[in-house]
JSON list of C-alpha atoms in Angstrom, two decimals:
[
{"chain": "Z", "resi": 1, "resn": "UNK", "atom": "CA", "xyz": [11.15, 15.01, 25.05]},
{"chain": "Z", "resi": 2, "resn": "UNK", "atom": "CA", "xyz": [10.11, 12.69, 22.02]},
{"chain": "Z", "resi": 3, "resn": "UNK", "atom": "CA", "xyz": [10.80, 9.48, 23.97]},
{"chain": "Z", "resi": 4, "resn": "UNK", "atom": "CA", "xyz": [8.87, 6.70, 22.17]},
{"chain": "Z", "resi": 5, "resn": "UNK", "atom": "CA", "xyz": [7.69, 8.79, 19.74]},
{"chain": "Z", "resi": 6, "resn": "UNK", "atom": "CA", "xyz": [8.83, 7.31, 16.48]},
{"chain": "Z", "resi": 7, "resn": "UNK", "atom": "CA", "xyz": [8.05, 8.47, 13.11]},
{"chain": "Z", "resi": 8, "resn": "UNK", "atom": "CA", "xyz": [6.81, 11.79, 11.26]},
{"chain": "Z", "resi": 9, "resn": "UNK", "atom": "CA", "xyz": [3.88, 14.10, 11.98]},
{"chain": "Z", "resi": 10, "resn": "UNK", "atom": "CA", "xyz": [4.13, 15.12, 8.18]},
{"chain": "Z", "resi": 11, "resn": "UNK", "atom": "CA", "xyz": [2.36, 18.42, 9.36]},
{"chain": "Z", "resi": 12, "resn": "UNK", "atom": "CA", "xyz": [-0.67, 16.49, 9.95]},
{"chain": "Z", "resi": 13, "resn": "UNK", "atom": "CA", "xyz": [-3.35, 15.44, 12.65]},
{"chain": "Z", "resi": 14, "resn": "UNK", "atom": "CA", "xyz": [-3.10, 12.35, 13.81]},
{"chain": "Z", "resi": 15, "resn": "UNK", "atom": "CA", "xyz": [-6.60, 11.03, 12.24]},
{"chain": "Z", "resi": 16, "resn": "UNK", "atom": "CA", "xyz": [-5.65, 12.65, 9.14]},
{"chain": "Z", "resi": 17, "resn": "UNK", "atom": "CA", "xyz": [-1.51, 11.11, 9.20]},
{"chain": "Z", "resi": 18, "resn": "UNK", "atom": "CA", "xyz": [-3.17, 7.92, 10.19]},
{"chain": "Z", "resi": 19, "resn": "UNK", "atom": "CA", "xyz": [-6.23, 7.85, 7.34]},
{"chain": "Z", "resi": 20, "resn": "UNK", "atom": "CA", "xyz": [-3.10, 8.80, 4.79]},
{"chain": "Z", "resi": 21, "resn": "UNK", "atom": "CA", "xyz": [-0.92, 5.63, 5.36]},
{"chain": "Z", "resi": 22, "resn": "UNK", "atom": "CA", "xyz": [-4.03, 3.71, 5.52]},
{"chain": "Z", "resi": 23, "resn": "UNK", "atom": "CA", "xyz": [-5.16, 4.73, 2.00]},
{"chain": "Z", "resi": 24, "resn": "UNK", "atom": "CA", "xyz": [-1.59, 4.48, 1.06]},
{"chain": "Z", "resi": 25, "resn": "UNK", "atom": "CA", "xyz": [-1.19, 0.94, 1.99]},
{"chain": "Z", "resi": 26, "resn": "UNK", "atom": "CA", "xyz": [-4.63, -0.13, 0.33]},
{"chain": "Z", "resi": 27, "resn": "UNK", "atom": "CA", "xyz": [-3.28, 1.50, -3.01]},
{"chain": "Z", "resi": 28, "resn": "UNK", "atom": "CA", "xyz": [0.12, -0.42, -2.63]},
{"chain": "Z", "resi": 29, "resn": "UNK", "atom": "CA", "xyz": [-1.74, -4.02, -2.29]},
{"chain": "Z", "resi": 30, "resn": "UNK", "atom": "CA", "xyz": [-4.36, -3.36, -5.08]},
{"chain": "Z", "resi": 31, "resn": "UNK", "atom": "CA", "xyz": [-1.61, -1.84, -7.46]},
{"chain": "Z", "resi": 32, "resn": "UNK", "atom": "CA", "xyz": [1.88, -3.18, -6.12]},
{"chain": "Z", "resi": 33, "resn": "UNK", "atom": "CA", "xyz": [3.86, -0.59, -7.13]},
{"chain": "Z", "resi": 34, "resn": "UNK", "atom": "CA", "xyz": [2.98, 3.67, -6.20]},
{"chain": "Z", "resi": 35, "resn": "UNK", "atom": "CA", "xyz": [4.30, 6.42, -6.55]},
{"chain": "Z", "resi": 36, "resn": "UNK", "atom": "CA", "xyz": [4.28, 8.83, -3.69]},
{"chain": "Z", "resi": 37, "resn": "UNK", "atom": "CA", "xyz": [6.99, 11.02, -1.94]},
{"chain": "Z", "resi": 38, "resn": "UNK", "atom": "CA", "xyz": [10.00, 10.06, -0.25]},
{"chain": "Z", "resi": 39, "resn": "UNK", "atom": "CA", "xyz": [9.04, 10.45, 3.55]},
{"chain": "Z", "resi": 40, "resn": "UNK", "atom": "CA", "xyz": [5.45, 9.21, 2.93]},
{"chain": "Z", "resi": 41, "resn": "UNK", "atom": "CA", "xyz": [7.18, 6.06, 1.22]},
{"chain": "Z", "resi": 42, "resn": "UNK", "atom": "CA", "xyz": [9.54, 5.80, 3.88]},
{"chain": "Z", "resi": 43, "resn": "UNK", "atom": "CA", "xyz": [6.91, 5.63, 6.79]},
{"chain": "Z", "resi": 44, "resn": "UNK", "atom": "CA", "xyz": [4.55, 3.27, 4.85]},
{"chain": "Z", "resi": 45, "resn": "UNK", "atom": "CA", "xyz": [6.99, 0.77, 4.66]},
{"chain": "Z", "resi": 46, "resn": "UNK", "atom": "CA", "xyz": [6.93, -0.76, 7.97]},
{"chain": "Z", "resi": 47, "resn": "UNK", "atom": "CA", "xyz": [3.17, -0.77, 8.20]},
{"chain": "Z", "resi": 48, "resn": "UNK", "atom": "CA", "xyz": [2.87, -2.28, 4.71]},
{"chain": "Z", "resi": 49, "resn": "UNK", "atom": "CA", "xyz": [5.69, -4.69, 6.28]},
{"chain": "Z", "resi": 50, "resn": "UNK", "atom": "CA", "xyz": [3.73, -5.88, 8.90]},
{"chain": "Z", "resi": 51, "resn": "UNK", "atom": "CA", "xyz": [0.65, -6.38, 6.90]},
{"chain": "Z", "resi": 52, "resn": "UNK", "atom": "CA", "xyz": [2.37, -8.98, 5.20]},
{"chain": "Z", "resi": 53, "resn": "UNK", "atom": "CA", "xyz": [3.84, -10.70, 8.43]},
{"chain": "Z", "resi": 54, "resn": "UNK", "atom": "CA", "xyz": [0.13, -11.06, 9.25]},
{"chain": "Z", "resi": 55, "resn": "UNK", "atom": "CA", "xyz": [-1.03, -12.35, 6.07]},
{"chain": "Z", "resi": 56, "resn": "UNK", "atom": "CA", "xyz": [1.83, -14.66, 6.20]},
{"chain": "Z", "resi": 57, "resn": "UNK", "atom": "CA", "xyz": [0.49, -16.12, 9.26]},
{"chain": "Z", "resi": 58, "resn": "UNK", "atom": "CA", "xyz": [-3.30, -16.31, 7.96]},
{"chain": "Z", "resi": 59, "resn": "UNK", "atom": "CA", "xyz": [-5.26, -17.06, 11.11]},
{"chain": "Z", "resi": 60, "resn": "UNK", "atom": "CA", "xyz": [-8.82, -15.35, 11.93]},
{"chain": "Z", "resi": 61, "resn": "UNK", "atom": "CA", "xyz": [-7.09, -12.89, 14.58]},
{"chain": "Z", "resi": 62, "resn": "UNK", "atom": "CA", "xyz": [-4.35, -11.46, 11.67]},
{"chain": "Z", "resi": 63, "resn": "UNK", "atom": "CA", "xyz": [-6.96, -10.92, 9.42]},
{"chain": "Z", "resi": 64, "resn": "UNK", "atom": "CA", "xyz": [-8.91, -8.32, 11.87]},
{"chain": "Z", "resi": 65, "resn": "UNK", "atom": "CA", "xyz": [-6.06, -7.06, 12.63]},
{"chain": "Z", "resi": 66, "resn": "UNK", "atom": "CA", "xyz": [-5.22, -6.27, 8.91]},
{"chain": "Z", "resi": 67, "resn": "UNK", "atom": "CA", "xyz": [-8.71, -5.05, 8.60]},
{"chain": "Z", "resi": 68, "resn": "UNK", "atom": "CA", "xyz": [-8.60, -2.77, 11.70]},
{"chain": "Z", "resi": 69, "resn": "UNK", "atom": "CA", "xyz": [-5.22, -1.64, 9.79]},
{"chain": "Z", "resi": 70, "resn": "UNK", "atom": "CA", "xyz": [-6.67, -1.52, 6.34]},
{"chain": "Z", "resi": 71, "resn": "UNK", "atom": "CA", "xyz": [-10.13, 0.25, 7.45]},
{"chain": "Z", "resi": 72, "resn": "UNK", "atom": "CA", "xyz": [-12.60, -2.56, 6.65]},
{"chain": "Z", "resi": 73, "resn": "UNK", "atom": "CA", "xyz": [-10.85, -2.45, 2.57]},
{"chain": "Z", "resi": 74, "resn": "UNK", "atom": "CA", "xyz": [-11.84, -6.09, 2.58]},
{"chain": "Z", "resi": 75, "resn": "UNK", "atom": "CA", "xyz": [-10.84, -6.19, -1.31]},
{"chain": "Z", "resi": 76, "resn": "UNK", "atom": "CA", "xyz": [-7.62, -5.01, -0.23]},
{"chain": "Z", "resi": 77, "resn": "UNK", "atom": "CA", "xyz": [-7.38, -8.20, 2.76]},
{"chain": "Z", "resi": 78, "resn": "UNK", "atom": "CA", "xyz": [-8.37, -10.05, 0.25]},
{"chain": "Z", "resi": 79, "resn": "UNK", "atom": "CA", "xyz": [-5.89, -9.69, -2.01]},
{"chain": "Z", "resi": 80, "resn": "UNK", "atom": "CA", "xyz": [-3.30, -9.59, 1.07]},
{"chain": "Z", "resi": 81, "resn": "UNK", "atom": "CA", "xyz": [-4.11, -12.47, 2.32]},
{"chain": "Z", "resi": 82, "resn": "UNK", "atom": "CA", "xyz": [-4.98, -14.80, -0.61]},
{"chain": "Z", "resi": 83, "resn": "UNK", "atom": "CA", "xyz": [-1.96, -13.45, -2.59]},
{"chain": "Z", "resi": 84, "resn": "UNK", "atom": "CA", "xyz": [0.21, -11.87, -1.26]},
{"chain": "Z", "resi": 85, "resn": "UNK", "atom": "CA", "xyz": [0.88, -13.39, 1.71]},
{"chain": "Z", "resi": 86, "resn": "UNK", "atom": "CA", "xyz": [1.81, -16.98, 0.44]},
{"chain": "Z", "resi": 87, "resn": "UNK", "atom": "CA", "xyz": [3.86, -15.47, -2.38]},
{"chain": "Z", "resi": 88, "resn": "UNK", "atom": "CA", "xyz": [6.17, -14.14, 0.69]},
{"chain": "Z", "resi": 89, "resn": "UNK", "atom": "CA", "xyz": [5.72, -17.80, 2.92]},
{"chain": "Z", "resi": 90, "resn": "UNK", "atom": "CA", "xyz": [9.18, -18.35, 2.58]},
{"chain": "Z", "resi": 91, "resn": "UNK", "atom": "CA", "xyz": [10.41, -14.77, 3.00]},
{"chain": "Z", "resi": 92, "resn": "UNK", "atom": "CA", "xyz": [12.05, -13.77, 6.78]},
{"chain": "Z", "resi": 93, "resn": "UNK", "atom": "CA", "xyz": [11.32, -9.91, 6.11]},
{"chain": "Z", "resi": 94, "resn": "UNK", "atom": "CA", "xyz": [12.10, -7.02, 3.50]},
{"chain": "Z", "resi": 95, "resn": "UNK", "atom": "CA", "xyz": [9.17, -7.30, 1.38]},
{"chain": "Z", "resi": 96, "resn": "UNK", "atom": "CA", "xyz": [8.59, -4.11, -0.02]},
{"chain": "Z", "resi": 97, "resn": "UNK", "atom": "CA", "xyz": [11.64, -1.13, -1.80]},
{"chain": "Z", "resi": 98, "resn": "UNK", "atom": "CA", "xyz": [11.85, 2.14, -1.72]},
{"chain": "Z", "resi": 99, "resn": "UNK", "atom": "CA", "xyz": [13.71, 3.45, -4.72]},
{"chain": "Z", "resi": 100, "resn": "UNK", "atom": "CA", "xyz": [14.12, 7.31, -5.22]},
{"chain": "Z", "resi": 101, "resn": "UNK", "atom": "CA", "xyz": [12.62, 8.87, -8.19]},
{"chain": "Z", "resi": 102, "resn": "UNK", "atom": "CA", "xyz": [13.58, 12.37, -8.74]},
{"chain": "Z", "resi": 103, "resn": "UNK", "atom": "CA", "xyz": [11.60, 15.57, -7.64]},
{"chain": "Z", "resi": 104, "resn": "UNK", "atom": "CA", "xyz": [8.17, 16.18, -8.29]},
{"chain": "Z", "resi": 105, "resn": "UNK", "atom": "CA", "xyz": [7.97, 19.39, -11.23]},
{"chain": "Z", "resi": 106, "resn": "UNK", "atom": "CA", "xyz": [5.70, 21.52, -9.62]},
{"chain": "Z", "resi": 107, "resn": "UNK", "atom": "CA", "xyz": [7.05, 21.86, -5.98]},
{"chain": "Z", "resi": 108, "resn": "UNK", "atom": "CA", "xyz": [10.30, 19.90, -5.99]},
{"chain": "Z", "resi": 109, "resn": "UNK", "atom": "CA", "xyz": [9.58, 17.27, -3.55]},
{"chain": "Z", "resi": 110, "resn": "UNK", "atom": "CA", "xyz": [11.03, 14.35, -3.21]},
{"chain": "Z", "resi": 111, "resn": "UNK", "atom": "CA", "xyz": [9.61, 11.38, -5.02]},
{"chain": "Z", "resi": 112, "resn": "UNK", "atom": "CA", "xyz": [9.96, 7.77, -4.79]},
{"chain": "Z", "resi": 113, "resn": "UNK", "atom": "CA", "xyz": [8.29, 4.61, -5.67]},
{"chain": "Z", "resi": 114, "resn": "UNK", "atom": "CA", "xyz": [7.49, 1.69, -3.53]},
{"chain": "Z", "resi": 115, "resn": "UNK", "atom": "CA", "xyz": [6.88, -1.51, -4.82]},
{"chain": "Z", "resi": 116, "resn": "UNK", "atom": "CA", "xyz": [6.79, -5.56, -3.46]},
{"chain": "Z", "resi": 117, "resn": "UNK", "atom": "CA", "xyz": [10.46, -7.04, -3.78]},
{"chain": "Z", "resi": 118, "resn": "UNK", "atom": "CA", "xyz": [8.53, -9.79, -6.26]},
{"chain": "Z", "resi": 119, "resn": "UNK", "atom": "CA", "xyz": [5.83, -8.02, -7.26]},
{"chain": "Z", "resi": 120, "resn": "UNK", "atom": "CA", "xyz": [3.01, -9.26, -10.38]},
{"chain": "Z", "resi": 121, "resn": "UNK", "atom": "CA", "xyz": [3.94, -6.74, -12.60]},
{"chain": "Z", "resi": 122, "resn": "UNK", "atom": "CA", "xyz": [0.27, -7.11, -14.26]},
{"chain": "Z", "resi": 123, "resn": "UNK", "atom": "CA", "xyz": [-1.58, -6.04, -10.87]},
{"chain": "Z", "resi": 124, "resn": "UNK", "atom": "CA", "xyz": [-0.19, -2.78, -11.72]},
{"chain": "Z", "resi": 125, "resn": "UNK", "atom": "CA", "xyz": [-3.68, -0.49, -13.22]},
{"chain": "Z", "resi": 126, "resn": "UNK", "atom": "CA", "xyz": [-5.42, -3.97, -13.30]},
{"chain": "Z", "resi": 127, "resn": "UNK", "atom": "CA", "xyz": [-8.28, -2.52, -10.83]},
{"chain": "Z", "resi": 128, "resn": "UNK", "atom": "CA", "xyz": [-8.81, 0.59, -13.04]},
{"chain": "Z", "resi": 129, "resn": "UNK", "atom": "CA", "xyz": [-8.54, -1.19, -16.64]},
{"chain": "Z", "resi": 130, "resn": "UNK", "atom": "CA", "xyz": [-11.42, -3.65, -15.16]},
{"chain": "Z", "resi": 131, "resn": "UNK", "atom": "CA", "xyz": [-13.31, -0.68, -14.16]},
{"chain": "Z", "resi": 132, "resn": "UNK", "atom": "CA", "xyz": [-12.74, 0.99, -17.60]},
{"chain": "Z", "resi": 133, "resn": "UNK", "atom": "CA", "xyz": [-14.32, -1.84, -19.37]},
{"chain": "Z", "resi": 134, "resn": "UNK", "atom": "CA", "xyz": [-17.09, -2.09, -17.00]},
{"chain": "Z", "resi": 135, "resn": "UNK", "atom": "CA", "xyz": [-17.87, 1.60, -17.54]},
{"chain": "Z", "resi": 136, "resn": "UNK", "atom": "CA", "xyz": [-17.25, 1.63, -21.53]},
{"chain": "Z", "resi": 137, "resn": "UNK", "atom": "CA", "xyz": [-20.18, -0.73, -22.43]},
{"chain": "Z", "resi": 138, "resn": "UNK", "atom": "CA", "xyz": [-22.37, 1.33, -19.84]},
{"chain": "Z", "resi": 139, "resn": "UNK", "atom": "CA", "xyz": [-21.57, 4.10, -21.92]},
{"chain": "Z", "resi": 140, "resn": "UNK", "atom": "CA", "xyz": [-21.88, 3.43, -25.31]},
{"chain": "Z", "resi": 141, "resn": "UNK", "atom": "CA", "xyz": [-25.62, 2.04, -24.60]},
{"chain": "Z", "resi": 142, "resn": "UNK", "atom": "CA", "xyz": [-26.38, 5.27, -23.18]},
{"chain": "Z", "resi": 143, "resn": "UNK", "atom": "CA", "xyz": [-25.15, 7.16, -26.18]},
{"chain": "Z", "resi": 144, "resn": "UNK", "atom": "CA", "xyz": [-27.10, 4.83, -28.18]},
{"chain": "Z", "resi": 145, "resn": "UNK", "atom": "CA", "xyz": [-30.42, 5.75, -26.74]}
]
């Protein structure tokens, strides 16, 4: 019987299902928007849900918890809690969408992207152009000696 036992197994271990929406839910606070499959979308939400309810409440004890959640991605509290968290204050719940977006070409999955209801659309690939222009100077003095 599957009393209690809410969710998907997506086919995985549990260390392995767990270490997924953990990464998942990092990459949805740094970038505010991802695209990932339907069912992985679908059980990220809650978790990425109540990540916010804890940033929303700010104290010492929700930010462990968010970093026990998070895997120590204290960029990624950061952000949660300095951002993200206030920008929802007034918000009762339903902070993040799920909107379907076709089938993946090579194996037909189901895709879908999930994004903050208000998101900063410039948050979107800020973290990688940064890191871009951090790397191109690196790189052009190397080619120059």
């Amino acid at each position: 019987m599957r009393h209690a036992n809410r969710g998907r197994k997506s086919n995985r271990p549990t260390g392995h299902r767990t270490a997924l929406l953990s990464n998942l839910a990092v990459s949805l606070i740094e970038h505010e928007q991802i695209v990932t499959t339907l069912p992985k979308a679908k059980d990220l939400r809650p978790i990425v849900e109540r990540l916010v309810s804890l940033a929303k409440r700010g104290d010492l004890h929700a930010r462990r918890q968010a970093a026990a959640e998070l895997r120590n991605n204290l960029g990624s509290v950061k952000k949660l809690f300095e951002t993200i968290g206030p920008r929802y204050k007034e918000r009762t719940g339903g902070y993040t969408r799920v909107l379907k977006a076709g089938f993946r070409y090579g194996d037909s999955a189901a895709r879908a992207v999930i994004e903050f209801v208000e998101r900063d659309v410039e948050a979107k690939g800020a973290a990688d152009h940064a890191r871009r222009e951090a790397e191109a100077p690196a790189e052009g003095a190397a080619a120059t000696t």
